Coordinates of N, CA, C and O in Angstrom, one line a residue:
Q1 N 0.8 -1.2 0.0 CA 0.0 0.0 0.0 C 0.9 1.2 0.0 O 1.8 1.3 0.8
V2 N 0.6 2.2 -0.9 CA 1.3 3.4 -1.0 C 0.6 4.6 -0.3 O -0.7 4.7 -0.5
Q3 N 1.2 5.4 0.4 CA 0.6 6.6 1.0 C 1.5 7.8 0.6 O 2.7 7.8 0.6
L4 N 0.7 8.9 0.4 CA 1.3 10.2 0.3 C 0.8 11.1 1.4 O -0.4 11.2 1.6
V5 N 1.7 11.7 2.2 CA 1.3 12.5 3.3 C 1.9 13.9 3.2 O 3.2 14.0 3.2
E6 N 1.0 14.9 3.1 CA 1.5 16.3 3.0 C 1.6 16.9 4.4 O 0.9 16.5 5.3
S7 N 2.4 17.9 4.4 CA 2.6 18.7 5.7 C 3.0 20.1 5.3 O 3.5 20.3 4.2
G8 N 2.9 21.0 6.3 CA 3.4 22.3 6.1 C 2.4 23.4 5.8 O 2.7 24.6 5.7
G9 N 1.1 23.1 5.6 CA 0.1 24.1 5.4 C -0.1 24.9 6.7 O 0.4 24.6 7.7
G10 N -0.9 26.0 6.5 CA -1.3 26.8 7.6 C -1.8 28.2 7.2 O -2.1 28.4 6.0
L11 N -1.8 29.1 8.1 CA -2.3 30.4 7.9 C -1.0 31.3 7.8 O -0.1 31.3 8.6
V12 N -1.0 32.1 6.8 CA 0.1 33.1 6.5 C -0.4 34.4 6.0 O -1.5 34.4 5.3
Q13 N 0.2 35.4 6.3 CA -0.2 36.8 5.8 C 0.2 37.0 4.4 O 1.2 36.4 3.9
P14 N -0.5 37.8 3.6 CA -0.1 38.1 2.3 C 1.4 38.6 2.2 O 1.8 39.4 3.1
G15 N 2.1 38.1 1.3 CA 3.5 38.4 1.1 C 4.4 37.4 1.9 O 5.7 37.5 1.7
G16 N 3.8 36.6 2.7 CA 4.6 35.6 3.4 C 5.0 34.4 2.7 O 4.7 34.3 1.5
S17 N 5.6 33.4 3.4 CA 6.1 32.2 2.7 C 5.7 31.0 3.5 O 5.5 31.0 4.7
L18 N 5.6 29.9 2.8 CA 5.3 28.5 3.4 C 6.1 27.5 2.6 O 6.3 27.7 1.4
R19 N 6.4 26.4 3.2 CA 7.0 25.3 2.5 C 6.2 24.0 2.8 O 6.1 23.6 3.9
L20 N 5.7 23.5 1.7 CA 5.0 22.2 1.8 C 5.9 21.0 1.5 O 6.8 21.1 0.7
S21 N 5.6 19.9 2.2 CA 6.3 18.7 2.0 C 5.3 17.6 1.7 O 4.2 17.6 2.2
C22 N 5.8 16.6 0.9 CA 4.9 15.4 0.7 C 5.8 14.2 0.6 O 6.7 14.2 -0.3
A23 N 5.6 13.3 1.5 CA 6.5 12.1 1.6 C 5.7 10.9 1.1 O 4.6 10.6 1.6
A24 N 6.2 10.1 0.2 CA 5.6 8.9 -0.2 C 6.2 7.7 0.6 O 7.4 7.6 0.8
S25 N 5.4 6.8 1.0 CA 5.8 5.6 1.7 C 5.1 4.4 1.3 O 4.0 4.5 0.7
G26 N 5.6 3.2 1.6 CA 4.9 1.9 1.3 C 5.8 1.2 0.3 O 7.0 1.3 0.2
S27 N 5.0 0.4 -0.5 CA 5.7 -0.5 -1.5 C 6.0 0.4 -2.7 O 5.2 0.6 -3.6
I28 N 7.3 0.8 -2.8 CA 7.7 1.7 -3.9 C 9.0 1.2 -4.6 O 10.0 1.1 -3.9
F29 N 8.9 0.9 -5.9 CA 10.0 0.5 -6.7 C 10.7 1.8 -7.3 O 11.9 1.9 -7.2
S30 N 9.9 2.7 -7.8 CA 10.4 3.9 -8.3 C 9.2 4.9 -8.4 O 8.1 4.6 -8.3
I31 N 9.6 6.2 -8.6 CA 8.6 7.3 -8.8 C 9.0 8.1 -10.0 O 10.1 8.5 -10.1
N32 N 8.0 8.3 -10.9 CA 8.2 9.2 -12.0 C 7.9 10.6 -11.6 O 8.5 11.1 -10.7
A33 N 7.0 11.3 -12.3 CA 6.7 12.6 -11.9 C 6.0 12.8 -10.6 O 5.3 11.9 -10.1
M34 N 6.3 13.9 -9.9 CA 5.6 14.3 -8.7 C 5.1 15.7 -8.9 O 5.7 16.5 -9.7
G35 N 4.1 16.0 -8.2 CA 3.5 17.4 -8.4 C 2.6 17.8 -7.3 O 2.3 17.1 -6.4
W36 N 2.3 19.1 -7.4 CA 1.3 19.7 -6.5 C 0.1 20.3 -7.3 O 0.3 20.9 -8.4
Y37 N -1.0 20.1 -6.8 CA -2.3 20.7 -7.3 C -3.0 21.4 -6.2 O -2.7 21.2 -5.0
R38 N -3.9 22.2 -6.5 CA -4.7 22.9 -5.5 C -6.1 23.1 -5.9 O -6.5 23.1 -7.1
Q39 N -7.0 23.2 -4.9 CA -8.4 23.4 -5.1 C -8.9 24.4 -4.2 O -8.9 24.2 -2.9
A40 N -9.3 25.5 -4.7 CA -9.9 26.6 -3.9 C -11.4 26.4 -3.8 O -12.0 25.7 -4.6
P41 N -12.0 27.0 -2.8 CA -13.5 26.8 -2.5 C -14.3 27.1 -3.8 O -14.1 28.2 -4.4
G42 N -15.1 26.3 -4.2 CA -16.0 26.5 -5.4 C -15.3 26.4 -6.7 O -15.9 26.7 -7.7
K43 N -14.0 26.0 -6.7 CA -13.3 25.9 -8.0 C -12.8 24.5 -8.2 O -12.8 23.7 -7.3
E44 N -12.4 24.2 -9.5 CA -11.9 22.9 -9.8 C -10.4 22.8 -9.4 O -9.7 23.8 -9.2
R45 N -10.0 21.5 -9.2 CA -8.6 21.3 -8.9 C -7.7 21.7 -10.1 O -8.1 21.4 -11.2
E46 N -6.6 22.4 -9.8 CA -5.7 22.9 -10.8 C -4.3 22.5 -10.6 O -3.9 22.4 -9.4
L47 N -3.5 22.4 -11.6 CA -2.1 22.1 -11.5 C -1.4 23.4 -11.0 O -1.6 24.5 -11.4
V48 N -0.5 23.1 -10.0 CA 0.4 24.2 -9.5 C 1.8 24.0 -10.1 O 2.3 24.9 -10.7
A49 N 2.4 22.8 -9.9 CA 3.7 22.6 -10.4 C 4.0 21.1 -10.4 O 3.4 20.3 -9.6
T50 N 4.8 20.7 -11.4 CA 5.3 19.3 -11.4 C 6.8 19.2 -11.6 O 7.4 20.2 -12.0
I51 N 7.3 18.0 -11.3 CA 8.8 17.8 -11.4 C 9.0 16.4 -11.8 O 8.4 15.5 -11.2
T52 N 9.8 16.1 -12.8 CA 10.1 14.8 -13.2 C 11.2 14.1 -12.3 O 11.8 14.9 -11.5
S53 N 11.4 12.9 -12.5 CA 12.5 12.2 -11.8 C 13.8 12.8 -12.1 O 14.8 12.7 -11.3
G54 N 14.0 13.4 -13.3 CA 15.2 14.0 -13.7 C 15.4 15.4 -13.3 O 16.4 16.0 -13.5
G55 N 14.3 16.0 -12.7 CA 14.4 17.3 -12.2 C 13.8 18.4 -13.1 O 13.9 19.6 -12.8
N56 N 13.2 18.0 -14.2 CA 12.5 19.0 -15.1 C 11.3 19.5 -14.4 O 10.5 18.7 -13.9
T57 N 11.0 20.8 -14.4 CA 9.9 21.4 -13.7 C 8.9 22.1 -14.7 O 9.3 22.5 -15.8
N58 N 7.7 22.2 -14.2 CA 6.7 22.9 -14.9 C 5.8 23.6 -13.9 O 5.5 23.0 -12.9
Y59 N 5.4 24.9 -14.2 CA 4.6 25.7 -13.3 C 3.4 26.3 -14.0 O 3.4 26.6 -15.2
A60 N 2.3 26.4 -13.2 CA 1.2 27.2 -13.6 C 1.7 28.7 -13.8 O 2.5 29.1 -13.0
D61 N 1.1 29.4 -14.7 CA 1.5 30.8 -15.0 C 1.3 31.6 -13.7 O 2.1 32.5 -13.4
S62 N 0.3 31.3 -13.0 CA -0.1 32.1 -11.8 C 0.9 32.0 -10.7 O 0.9 32.9 -9.8
V63 N 1.8 31.0 -10.7 CA 2.8 30.9 -9.6 C 4.2 31.0 -10.0 O 5.1 31.0 -9.2
K64 N 4.4 31.1 -11.3 CA 5.8 31.3 -11.8 C 6.5 32.5 -11.2 O 6.0 33.5 -11.1
G65 N 7.8 32.2 -10.8 CA 8.5 33.3 -10.1 C 8.3 33.4 -8.6 O 9.0 34.1 -7.9
R66 N 7.2 32.7 -8.1 CA 6.9 32.8 -6.7 C 7.1 31.4 -6.0 O 7.5 31.4 -4.8
F67 N 6.7 30.4 -6.7 CA 6.8 29.0 -6.1 C 7.9 28.2 -6.8 O 8.3 28.4 -7.9
T68 N 8.5 27.4 -6.0 CA 9.6 26.5 -6.4 C 9.3 25.1 -6.0 O 9.2 24.8 -4.8
I69 N 9.3 24.1 -7.0 CA 9.1 22.7 -6.6 C 10.5 22.0 -6.7 O 11.3 22.4 -7.5
S70 N 10.7 21.1 -5.7 CA 11.9 20.4 -5.7 C 11.6 19.0 -5.1 O 10.5 18.8 -4.6
R71 N 12.6 18.1 -5.3 CA 12.3 16.7 -4.7 C 13.6 16.1 -4.2 O 14.7 16.5 -4.7
D72 N 13.5 15.2 -3.3 CA 14.6 14.4 -2.8 C 14.3 13.0 -3.1 O 13.5 12.4 -2.4
N73 N 14.9 12.5 -4.1 CA 14.6 11.1 -4.6 C 14.9 10.0 -3.5 O 14.3 9.0 -3.4
A74 N 16.0 10.3 -2.8 CA 16.4 9.3 -1.7 C 15.3 9.2 -0.6 O 15.2 8.2 0.0
K75 N 14.6 10.3 -0.4 CA 13.6 10.3 0.6 C 12.1 10.2 0.1 O 11.2 10.2 0.8
N76 N 12.0 10.0 -1.3 CA 10.7 9.9 -1.9 C 9.8 11.1 -1.5 O 8.6 10.9 -1.2
T77 N 10.4 12.3 -1.5 CA 9.7 13.5 -1.0 C 9.8 14.6 -2.0 O 10.8 14.8 -2.7
V78 N 8.7 15.3 -2.1 CA 8.6 16.5 -3.0 C 8.2 17.7 -2.1 O 7.5 17.5 -1.1
Y79 N 8.8 18.8 -2.5 CA 8.6 20.0 -1.7 C 8.0 21.1 -2.6 O 8.2 21.1 -3.8
L80 N 7.3 22.1 -2.0 CA 6.8 23.3 -2.7 C 7.1 24.5 -1.8 O 6.5 24.6 -0.8
Q81 N 8.1 25.3 -2.2 CA 8.4 26.5 -1.5 C 7.6 27.6 -2.1 O 7.6 27.9 -3.3
M82 N 6.8 28.2 -1.3 CA 5.8 29.2 -1.8 C 6.2 30.6 -1.1 O 6.2 30.7 0.1
N83 N 6.6 31.5 -2.0 CA 6.9 32.9 -1.5 C 6.0 33.9 -2.1 O 5.2 33.6 -3.0
S84 N 6.0 35.1 -1.5 CA 5.1 36.2 -2.0 C 3.7 35.7 -2.1 O 3.0 35.9 -3.1
L85 N 3.2 35.0 -1.1 CA 1.9 34.5 -1.2 C 0.8 35.5 -1.3 O 0.9 36.6 -0.7
K86 N -0.3 35.2 -2.0 CA -1.4 36.1 -2.2 C -2.7 35.5 -1.7 O -2.8 34.2 -1.6
P87 N -3.7 36.3 -1.4 CA -5.0 35.7 -0.9 C -5.5 34.7 -1.9 O -6.1 33.7 -1.5
E88 N -5.3 34.9 -3.2 CA -5.8 34.0 -4.2 C -5.1 32.6 -4.2 O -5.5 31.7 -5.0
D89 N -4.0 32.5 -3.5 CA -3.3 31.2 -3.3 C -4.0 30.3 -2.3 O -3.6 29.2 -2.1
T90 N -5.0 30.9 -1.6 CA -5.7 30.1 -0.6 C -6.4 28.9 -1.2 O -7.2 29.1 -2.2
A91 N -6.1 27.7 -0.7 CA -6.7 26.5 -1.3 C -6.2 25.3 -0.5 O -5.3 25.4 0.4
V92 N -6.8 24.2 -0.8 CA -6.2 22.9 -0.3 C -5.2 22.4 -1.3 O -5.6 22.3 -2.5
Y93 N -4.0 22.1 -0.9 CA -2.9 21.7 -1.8 C -2.8 20.2 -1.7 O -2.6 19.7 -0.6
Y94 N -2.8 19.6 -2.8 CA -2.7 18.1 -2.9 C -1.4 17.7 -3.6 O -1.0 18.3 -4.6
C95 N -0.8 16.7 -3.1 CA 0.4 16.1 -3.7 C 0.0 14.9 -4.6 O -1.0 14.2 -4.3
N96 N 0.7 14.8 -5.7 CA 0.4 13.7 -6.6 C 1.7 13.1 -7.1 O 2.7 13.8 -7.2
A97 N 1.7 11.8 -7.3 CA 2.9 11.1 -7.7 C 2.6 9.9 -8.6 O 1.6 9.2 -8.3
E98 N 3.4 9.6 -9.6 CA 3.3 8.4 -10.4 C 4.3 7.4 -9.9 O 5.5 7.6 -10.0
I99 N 3.7 6.4 -9.2 CA 4.5 5.4 -8.5 C 4.5 4.0 -9.0 O 3.4 3.5 -9.3
E100 N 5.6 3.4 -9.1 CA 5.7 2.0 -9.5 C 5.7 1.2 -8.2 O 6.7 1.0 -7.5
S101 N 4.4 0.8 -7.8 CA 4.3 0.0 -6.6 C 4.3 -1.5 -6.8 O 4.5 -2.2 -5.9
R102 N 4.1 -1.9 -8.1 CA 4.4 -3.2 -8.5 C 5.2 -3.1 -9.8 O 5.1 -2.2 -10.6
R103 N 6.1 -4.1 -10.0 CA 7.0 -4.0 -11.1 C 6.3 -3.8 -12.4 O 5.4 -4.5 -12.7
W104 N 6.8 -2.8 -13.1 CA 6.3 -2.4 -14.4 C 4.9 -1.8 -14.4 O 4.3 -1.7 -15.5
T105 N 4.4 -1.5 -13.3 CA 3.0 -0.9 -13.2 C 3.1 0.4 -12.4 O 3.4 0.4 -11.2
F106 N 2.8 1.5 -13.2 CA 2.8 2.8 -12.6 C 1.3 3.2 -12.4 O 0.5 3.1 -13.2
M107 N 1.1 3.8 -11.2 CA -0.3 4.4 -10.9 C -0.1 5.8 -10.3 O 0.9 6.1 -9.7
A108 N -1.1 6.6 -10.5 CA -1.2 7.9 -9.9 C -1.8 7.8 -8.5 O -2.8 7.2 -8.3
Y109 N -1.0 8.4 -7.5 CA -1.5 8.4 -6.1 C -1.7 9.9 -5.7 O -0.9 10.8 -6.2
W110 N -2.6 10.1 -4.8 CA -2.9 11.4 -4.3 C -2.8 11.4 -2.7 O -3.2 10.5 -2.1
G111 N -2.3 12.5 -2.2 CA -2.4 12.8 -0.8 C -3.8 13.3 -0.4 O -4.6 13.5 -1.3
K112 N -4.0 13.4 0.9 CA -5.3 13.9 1.4 C -5.4 15.4 1.4 O -6.5 15.9 1.6
G113 N -4.3 16.1 1.2 CA -4.4 17.6 1.1 C -4.0 18.3 2.4 O -4.1 17.7 3.5
T114 N -3.4 19.5 2.2 CA -3.1 20.3 3.3 C -3.6 21.8 3.0 O -3.4 22.2 1.9
L115 N -4.2 22.4 4.0 CA -4.9 23.7 3.7 C -3.9 24.8 3.9 O -3.2 24.9 4.9
V116 N -3.9 25.7 2.9 CA -3.1 26.9 2.9 C -4.0 28.1 2.9 O -4.9 28.2 2.0
T117 N -4.0 28.9 3.9 CA -4.8 30.1 4.0 C -4.0 31.4 4.0 O -3.1 31.5 4.9
V118 N -4.2 32.2 3.0 CA -3.4 33.5 3.0 C -4.4 34.6 3.3 O -5.3 35.0 2.5
S119 N -4.2 35.2 4.5 CA -5.1 36.2 4.9 C -4.4 37.1 6.0 O -3.6 36.6 6.7
S120 N -4.8 38.4 6.0 CA -4.3 39.3 7.0 C -5.3 39.3 8.2 O -5.0 40.0 9.2

């Protein structure tokens, strides 16, 4: 069984910073892409950033220059450093990973989410 557990969410003032972490555990042979998505109240879930196993990154236009995604392959962990936070960044942030939990079989797994609230 594979689990993704996010941490690091909370309340922050506009202009502040937060760092999210997501650790994968369980039966893992390898991990391809990892990423962060978010869902604001009343809106659909949207891509925030992704990172491949080789370190190539992709960002939503709304977070470019403010957010940085990184990963530690030895720890099966992905991070999201969020700077210059805005009220519109308020959302539940979900971790996603493509994990080989059985040989030659990759599946997408999701964490349960962590709430980020940007408010004064």
